[in-house]
Coordinates of C-alpha atoms and ligand atoms in Angstrom, one line a residue:
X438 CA 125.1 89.8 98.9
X439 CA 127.6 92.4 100.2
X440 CA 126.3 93.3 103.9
X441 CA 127.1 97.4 105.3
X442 CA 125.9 96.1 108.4
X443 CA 124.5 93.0 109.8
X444 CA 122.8 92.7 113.3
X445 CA 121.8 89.8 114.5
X446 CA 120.2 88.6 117.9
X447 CA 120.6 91.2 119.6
X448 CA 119.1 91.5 123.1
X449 CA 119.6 94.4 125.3
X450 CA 117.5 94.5 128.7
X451 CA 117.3 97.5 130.9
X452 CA 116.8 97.7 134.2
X453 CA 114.0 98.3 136.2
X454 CA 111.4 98.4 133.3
X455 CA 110.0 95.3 131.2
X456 CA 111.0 96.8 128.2
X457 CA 113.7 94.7 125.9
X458 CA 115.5 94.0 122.9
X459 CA 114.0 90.8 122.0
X460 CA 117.0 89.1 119.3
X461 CA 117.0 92.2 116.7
X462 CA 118.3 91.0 113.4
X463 CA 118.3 92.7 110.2
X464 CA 120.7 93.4 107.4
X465 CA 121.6 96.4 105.2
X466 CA 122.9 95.5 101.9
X467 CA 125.6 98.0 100.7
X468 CA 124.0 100.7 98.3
X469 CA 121.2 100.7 100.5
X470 CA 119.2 102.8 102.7
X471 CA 116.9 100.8 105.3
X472 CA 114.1 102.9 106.9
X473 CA 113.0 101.7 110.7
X474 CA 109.6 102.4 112.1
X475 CA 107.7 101.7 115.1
X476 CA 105.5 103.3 117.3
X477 CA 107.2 105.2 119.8
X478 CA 108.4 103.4 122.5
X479 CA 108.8 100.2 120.3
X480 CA 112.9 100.3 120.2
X481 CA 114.5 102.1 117.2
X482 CA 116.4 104.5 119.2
X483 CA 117.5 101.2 121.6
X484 CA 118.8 99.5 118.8
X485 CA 120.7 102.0 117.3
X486 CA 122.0 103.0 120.5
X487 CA 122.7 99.8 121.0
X488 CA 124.7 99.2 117.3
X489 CA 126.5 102.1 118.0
X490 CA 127.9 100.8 121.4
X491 CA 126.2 104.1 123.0
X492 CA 124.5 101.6 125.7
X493 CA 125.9 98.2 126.0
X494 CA 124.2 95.4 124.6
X495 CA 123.6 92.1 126.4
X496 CA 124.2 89.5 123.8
X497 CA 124.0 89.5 119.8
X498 CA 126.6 90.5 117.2
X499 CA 126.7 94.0 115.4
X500 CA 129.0 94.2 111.9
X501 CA 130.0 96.7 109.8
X502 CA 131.3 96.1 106.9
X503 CA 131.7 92.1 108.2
X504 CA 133.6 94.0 111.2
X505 CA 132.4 94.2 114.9
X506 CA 132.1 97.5 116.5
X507 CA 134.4 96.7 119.2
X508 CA 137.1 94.8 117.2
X509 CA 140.6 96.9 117.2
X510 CA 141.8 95.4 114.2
X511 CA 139.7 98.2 112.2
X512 CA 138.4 101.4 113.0
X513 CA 134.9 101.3 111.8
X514 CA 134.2 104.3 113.8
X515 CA 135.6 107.0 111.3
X516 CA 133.0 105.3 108.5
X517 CA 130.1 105.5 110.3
X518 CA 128.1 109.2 110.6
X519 CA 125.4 109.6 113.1
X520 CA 122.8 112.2 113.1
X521 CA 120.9 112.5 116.3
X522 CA 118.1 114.9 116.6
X523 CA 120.7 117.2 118.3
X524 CA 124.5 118.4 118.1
X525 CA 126.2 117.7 121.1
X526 CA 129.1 121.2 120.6
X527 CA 129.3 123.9 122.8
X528 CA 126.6 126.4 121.3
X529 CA 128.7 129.2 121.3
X530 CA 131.0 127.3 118.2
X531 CA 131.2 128.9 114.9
X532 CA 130.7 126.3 112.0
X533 CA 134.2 127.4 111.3
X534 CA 135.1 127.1 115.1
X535 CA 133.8 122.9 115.2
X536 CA 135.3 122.7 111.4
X537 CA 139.1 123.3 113.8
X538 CA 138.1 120.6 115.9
X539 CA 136.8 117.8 113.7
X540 CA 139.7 118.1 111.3
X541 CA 142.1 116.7 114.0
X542 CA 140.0 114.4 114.6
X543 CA 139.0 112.5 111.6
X544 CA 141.5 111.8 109.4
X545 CA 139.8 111.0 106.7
X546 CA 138.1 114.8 107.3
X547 CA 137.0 117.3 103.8
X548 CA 137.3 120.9 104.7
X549 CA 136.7 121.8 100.6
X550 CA 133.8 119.0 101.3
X551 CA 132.4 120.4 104.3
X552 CA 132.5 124.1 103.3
X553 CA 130.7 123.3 100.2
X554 CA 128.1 121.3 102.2
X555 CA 127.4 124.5 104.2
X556 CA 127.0 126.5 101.1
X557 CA 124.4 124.1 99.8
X558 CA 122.5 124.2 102.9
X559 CA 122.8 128.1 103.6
X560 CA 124.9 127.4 106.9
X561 CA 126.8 130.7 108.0
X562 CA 130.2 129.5 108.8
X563 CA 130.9 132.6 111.3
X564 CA 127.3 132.8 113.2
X565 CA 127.2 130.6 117.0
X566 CA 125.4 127.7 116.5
X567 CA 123.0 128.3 119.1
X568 CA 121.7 130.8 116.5
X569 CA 120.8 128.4 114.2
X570 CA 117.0 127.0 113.4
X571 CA 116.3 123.1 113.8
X572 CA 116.4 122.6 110.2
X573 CA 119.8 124.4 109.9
X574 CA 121.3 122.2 113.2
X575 CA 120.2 118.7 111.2
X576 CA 121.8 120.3 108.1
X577 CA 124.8 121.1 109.5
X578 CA 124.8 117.7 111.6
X579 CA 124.3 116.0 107.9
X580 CA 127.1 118.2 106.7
X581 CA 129.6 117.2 109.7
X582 CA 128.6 113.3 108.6
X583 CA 129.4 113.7 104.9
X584 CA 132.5 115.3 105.1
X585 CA 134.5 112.4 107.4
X586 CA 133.8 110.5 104.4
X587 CA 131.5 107.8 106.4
X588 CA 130.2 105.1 104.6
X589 CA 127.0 104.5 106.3
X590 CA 124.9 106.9 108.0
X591 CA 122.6 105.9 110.8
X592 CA 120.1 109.1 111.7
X593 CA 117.4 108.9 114.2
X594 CA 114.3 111.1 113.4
X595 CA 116.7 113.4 111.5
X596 CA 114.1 114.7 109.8
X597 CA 111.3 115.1 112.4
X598 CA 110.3 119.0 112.8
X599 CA 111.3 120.3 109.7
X600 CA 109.6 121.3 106.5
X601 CA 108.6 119.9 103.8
X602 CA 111.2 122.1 101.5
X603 CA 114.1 121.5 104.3
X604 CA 113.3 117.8 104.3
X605 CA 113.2 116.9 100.6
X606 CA 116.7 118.6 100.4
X607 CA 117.8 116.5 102.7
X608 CA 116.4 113.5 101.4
X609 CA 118.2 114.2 98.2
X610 CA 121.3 114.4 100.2
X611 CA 120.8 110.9 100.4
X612 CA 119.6 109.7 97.3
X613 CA 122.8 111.4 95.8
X614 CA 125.1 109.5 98.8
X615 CA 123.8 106.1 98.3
X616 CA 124.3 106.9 94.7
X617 CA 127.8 105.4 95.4
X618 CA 127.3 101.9 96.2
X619 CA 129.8 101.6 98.7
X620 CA 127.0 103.4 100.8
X621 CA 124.7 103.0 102.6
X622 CA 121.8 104.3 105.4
X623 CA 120.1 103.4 108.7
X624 CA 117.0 106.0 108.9
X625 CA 114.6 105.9 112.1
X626 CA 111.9 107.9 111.2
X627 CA 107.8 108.6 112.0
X628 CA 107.4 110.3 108.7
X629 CA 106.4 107.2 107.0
X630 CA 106.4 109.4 103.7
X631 CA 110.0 110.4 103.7
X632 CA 110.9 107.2 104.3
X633 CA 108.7 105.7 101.3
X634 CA 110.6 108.4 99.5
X635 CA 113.9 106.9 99.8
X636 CA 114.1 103.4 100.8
X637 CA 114.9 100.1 99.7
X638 CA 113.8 98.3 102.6
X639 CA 111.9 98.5 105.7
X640 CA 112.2 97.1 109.1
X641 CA 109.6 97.1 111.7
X642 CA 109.9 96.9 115.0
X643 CA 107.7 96.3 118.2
X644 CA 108.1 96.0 121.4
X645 CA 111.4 95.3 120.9
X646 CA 110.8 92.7 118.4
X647 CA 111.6 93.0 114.5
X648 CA 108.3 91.9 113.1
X649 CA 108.6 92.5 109.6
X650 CA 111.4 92.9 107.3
X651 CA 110.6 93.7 103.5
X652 CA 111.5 95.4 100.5
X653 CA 109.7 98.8 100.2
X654 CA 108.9 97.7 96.7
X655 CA 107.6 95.2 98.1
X656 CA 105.5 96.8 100.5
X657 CA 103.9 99.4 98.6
X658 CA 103.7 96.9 94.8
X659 CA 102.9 93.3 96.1
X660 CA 101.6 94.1 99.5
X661 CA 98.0 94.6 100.1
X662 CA 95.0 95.0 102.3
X663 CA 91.8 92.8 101.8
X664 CA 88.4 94.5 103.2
X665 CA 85.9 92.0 103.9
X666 CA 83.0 91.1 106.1
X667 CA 83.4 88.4 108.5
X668 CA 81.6 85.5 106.5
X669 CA 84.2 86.1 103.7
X670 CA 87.2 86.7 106.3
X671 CA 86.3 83.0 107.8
X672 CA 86.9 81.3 104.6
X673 CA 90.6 82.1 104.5
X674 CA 93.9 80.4 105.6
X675 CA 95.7 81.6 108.4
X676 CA 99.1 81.4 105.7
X677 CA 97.1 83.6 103.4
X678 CA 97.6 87.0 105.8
X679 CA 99.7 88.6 108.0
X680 CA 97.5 90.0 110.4
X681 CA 94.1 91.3 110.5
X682 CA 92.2 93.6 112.4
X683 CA 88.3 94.5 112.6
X684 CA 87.1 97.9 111.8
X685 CA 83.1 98.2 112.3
X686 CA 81.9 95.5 110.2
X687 CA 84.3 95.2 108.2
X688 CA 87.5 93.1 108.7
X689 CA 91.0 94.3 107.2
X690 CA 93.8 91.4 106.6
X691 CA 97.0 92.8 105.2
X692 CA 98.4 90.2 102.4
X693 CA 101.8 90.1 100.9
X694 CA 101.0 89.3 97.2
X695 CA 97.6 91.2 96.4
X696 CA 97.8 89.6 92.5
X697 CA 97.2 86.0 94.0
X698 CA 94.9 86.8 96.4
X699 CA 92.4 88.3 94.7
X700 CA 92.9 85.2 91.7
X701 CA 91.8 83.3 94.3
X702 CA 88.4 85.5 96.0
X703 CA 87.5 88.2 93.3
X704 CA 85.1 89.1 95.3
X705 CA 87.3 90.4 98.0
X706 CA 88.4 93.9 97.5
X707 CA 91.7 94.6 97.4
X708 CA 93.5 98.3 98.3
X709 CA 97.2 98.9 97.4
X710 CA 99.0 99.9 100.9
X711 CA 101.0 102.6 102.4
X712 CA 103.5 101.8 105.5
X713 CA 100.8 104.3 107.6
X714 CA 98.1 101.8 106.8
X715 CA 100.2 98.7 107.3
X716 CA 102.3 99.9 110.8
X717 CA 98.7 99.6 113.2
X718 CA 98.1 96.4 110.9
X719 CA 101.0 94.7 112.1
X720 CA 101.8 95.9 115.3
X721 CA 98.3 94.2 116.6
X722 CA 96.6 97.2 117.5
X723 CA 93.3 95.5 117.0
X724 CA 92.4 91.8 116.8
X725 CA 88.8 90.5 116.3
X726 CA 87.7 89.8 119.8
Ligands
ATP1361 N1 118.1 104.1 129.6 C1 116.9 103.5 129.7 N2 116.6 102.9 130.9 C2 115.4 102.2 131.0 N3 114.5 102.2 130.0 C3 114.7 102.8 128.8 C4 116.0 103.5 128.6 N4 116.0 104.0 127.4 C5 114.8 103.7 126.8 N5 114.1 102.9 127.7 C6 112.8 102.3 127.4 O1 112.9 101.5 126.3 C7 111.7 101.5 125.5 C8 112.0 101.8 124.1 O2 112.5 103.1 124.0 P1 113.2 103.7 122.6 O3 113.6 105.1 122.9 O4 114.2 102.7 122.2 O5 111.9 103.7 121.6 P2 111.7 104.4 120.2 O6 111.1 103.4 119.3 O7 113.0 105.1 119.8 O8 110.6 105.5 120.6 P3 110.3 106.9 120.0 O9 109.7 106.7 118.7 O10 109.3 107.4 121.0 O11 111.6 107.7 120.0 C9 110.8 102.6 126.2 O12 109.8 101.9 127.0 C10 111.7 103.4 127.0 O13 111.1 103.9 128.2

């Protein structure tokens, strides 16, 4: 399989706090968006930050494209667009004013591209920026990302604060990018909906740890979770769940392939999953005591 970006063991540790990148490794196949999740505080914005050479990493291996970051051989940097929640210009730029700037800076810059980005998202080209709402800044920040024809995207809670209208538009964004399979996303995000929406595959992360990697197919088809009482919980494997956690009486064990699980208890009932239901699941928010 072609990889848009491969991390692997990669450990950052910060000082003065216990928190730390614990050997983060996950892949993106190209044509793919991955959506990360994770309670906050868990690490997504530390790992991108960390891929993106924004804080320096202690030890692992970051590739784009089968390229490192840092090598000089390539420059990696021009196909790779980041959306942050916020646009680091001088507020009193002009759309037109930042368009100037970014065409000297990336050569492989659109202006026809960009300009018809801002008429899609109803972004004045001649108002200051500081003028514009959230929605219209991530817009605009999408906009700036497209146009230097990047290749992969990485956004962290680019869609966090806006609408429901604002947000499927840009979700459609990209669907239509990734619709070229040279393409390819990174999408931190606490709206486990949008992300259900549009990805392929999930990674979660904890406490600085990936713990589950999975195909949202998977997730959301094959994935499952068992409700039980405790009699009924005691007769299963440890191999035949991921975790489990106890909710009054009843006991709630997330499985990864519902169809043979309930072949073997019928009994049990079974309820198809959401990544909502299985993020507390996982992240051992509960264990039976
Ligand atoms: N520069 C830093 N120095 C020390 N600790 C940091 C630094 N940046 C982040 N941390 C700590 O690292 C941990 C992970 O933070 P991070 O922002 O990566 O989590 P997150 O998953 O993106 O959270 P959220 O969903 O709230 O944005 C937190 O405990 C945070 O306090």
């Amino acid at each position: 399989m072609d990889y848009a970006l491969k991390v692997e063991n990669l450990c950052k540790v910060y000082e003065n706090t216990d928190f730390k990148l614990d050997n983060v490794t996950f892949s993106i196949p190209k044509g793919s968006i991955l959506g990360f999740v994770g309670k906050n505080g868990a690490g997504k914005s530390s790992t991108i930050n960390a891929i993106l050479n924004i804080i320096k990493k202690n030890s692992g291996t970051v590739k784009f494209f089968g390229y490192d970051m840092t090598d000089d051989a390539i420059s990696i940097k021009e196909d790779i667009g980041v959306v942050f929640d916020t646009v680091n210009f001088n507020q009193d730029l002009t759309a037109k004013n930042i368009e100037k700037i970014l065409s000297d800076i990336y050569t492989n810059w659109d202006k026809d591209l960009f300009f018809s980005y801002l008429e899609k998202f109803k972004i004045p080209s001649d108002k200051k920026i500081k003028t514009f709402s959230r929605g219209m800044t991530m817009k605009f920040s999408i906009s700036i990302a497209l146009s230097h024809k990047a290749r992969f995207l990485i956004l962290d809670e680019a869609t966090a604060g806006l609408d429901p209208v604002v947000r499927e538009e840009i979700l459609d964004t990209f669907l239509d990018f990734v619709e070229d399979e040279n393409n390819s996303i990174l999408i931190s995000s606490h709206i486990s909906s949008d992300l259900e929406k549009i990805a392929d595959y999930i990674a979660v992360i904890d406490d600085g740890k990936i713990i589950l990697t999975e195909s949202k197919d998977a997730l959301i088809y094959e994935y499952g979770i068992a409700r039980m009482k405790r009699n009924d919980f005691d007769k299963l494997q440890k191999s035949e769940y991921i975790s489990y956690r106890q909710r009054g009486l009843q006991i709630e064990a997330l499985i990864s392939d519902k169809v043979s699980f309930s072949k073997k208890y019928p009994n049990i009932t079974i309820d198809v999953t959401s990544i909502d239901e299985i993020l507390p699941l996982i992240t051992k928010g509960e264990q039976i005591k």
